[in-house]
Amino acid sequence: MVEVLIERDEEGRVQSVTLKGDSSPEGLAASALVEAPVLGMRHYLHLSPQAWREGETFRFRVDRSDIFLDRELDAILETMVFGLRSLERDRPGRVAVREIGLDVKV
């Protein structure tokens, strides 16, 4: 079972993501979806998100040091969320996505 935890701030913006995956097709798909925003933040937006891997767990924290990039960051991160939700819908029981802080609007 692949699990993804998405943590949002008081404004509803994604702050960190934790993936507990495996080498299944669902795990590989979720891994690609979760790692892509880190690449976008580093290479396209020239930010420095913290990212680390411990075994089958991958975690990153969003670098929101430039407030003028909030819109771009939100676009990258919400696209990841849509992809993960789609994977969860297509693979019930194999992928679980949880979000903390959903009671606020983006």
C-alpha positions in Angstrom: 0.0 0.0 0.0 1.3 3.4 -1.0 0.5 6.3 1.4 0.9 10.0 0.8 0.5 12.7 3.4 0.1 16.2 2.3 0.4 19.0 4.9 -1.1 22.4 4.2 -0.7 25.7 6.0 -3.4 28.0 7.4 -4.0 29.4 3.9 -4.5 25.9 2.4 -1.2 25.9 0.6 0.9 22.7 0.4 3.8 22.9 2.8 5.2 19.4 2.9 4.6 16.0 1.3 5.5 12.6 2.6 5.4 9.4 0.5 5.6 6.0 1.9 5.9 3.9 -1.2 7.2 0.6 -2.5 8.4 -0.9 -5.8 4.9 -1.7 -7.1 3.6 0.1 -10.2 1.5 2.3 -8.0 4.5 3.1 -5.8 6.6 4.0 -8.8 3.8 6.2 -10.3 3.3 8.0 -6.9 7.0 8.5 -6.6 7.2 10.1 -10.0 4.3 12.4 -9.1 5.8 13.4 -5.7 9.4 13.9 -7.0 8.5 16.0 -10.0 7.5 19.1 -8.1 10.9 19.1 -6.3 12.6 19.1 -9.7 10.3 21.9 -10.9 11.0 24.0 -7.8 14.8 23.5 -8.1 15.3 23.8 -11.9 12.5 26.0 -13.1 11.8 28.3 -10.1 15.4 28.1 -8.8 14.3 27.4 -5.2 15.8 25.1 -2.6 13.1 22.7 -1.3 14.3 20.4 1.4 14.0 16.8 0.3 15.2 13.5 1.7 14.7 9.8 1.4 14.9 7.2 4.1 14.3 3.7 2.7 11.0 3.7 1.0 9.9 7.1 2.4 10.4 10.3 0.5 9.6 13.7 2.0 9.9 17.2 0.9 9.2 20.6 2.4 8.3 23.5 0.0 10.6 26.5 -0.2 8.2 29.4 0.1 10.9 32.0 0.7 9.9 34.1 -2.4 6.3 35.2 -1.9 6.1 36.3 -5.5 6.2 32.7 -6.6 3.2 31.5 -4.6 1.0 31.2 -7.7 3.6 29.2 -9.6 4.3 26.9 -6.6 0.6 26.4 -6.1 0.2 25.4 -9.8 3.0 22.9 -9.5 1.9 21.4 -6.2 -1.9 21.3 -6.9 -1.1 19.5 -10.2 0.8 16.9 -8.2 -2.3 16.6 -5.8 -4.6 16.1 -8.8 -2.4 13.4 -10.2 -2.2 11.6 -6.8 -6.0 11.8 -6.3 -6.4 10.3 -9.8 -4.0 7.5 -9.0 -5.9 6.9 -5.7 -9.2 6.7 -7.6 -7.8 4.4 -10.2 -6.1 2.1 -7.7 -8.5 1.8 -4.8 -6.9 0.0 -1.8 -3.4 0.4 -3.2 -2.9 4.2 -2.9 -4.1 6.4 0.0 -3.8 10.2 -0.1 -4.4 12.1 3.2 -4.4 15.8 3.6 -4.0 17.8 6.8 -5.3 21.3 7.0 -8.1 21.0 4.4 -10.5 23.1 6.4 -9.0 26.3 4.8 -9.3 27.5 1.2 -6.6 28.0 -1.3 
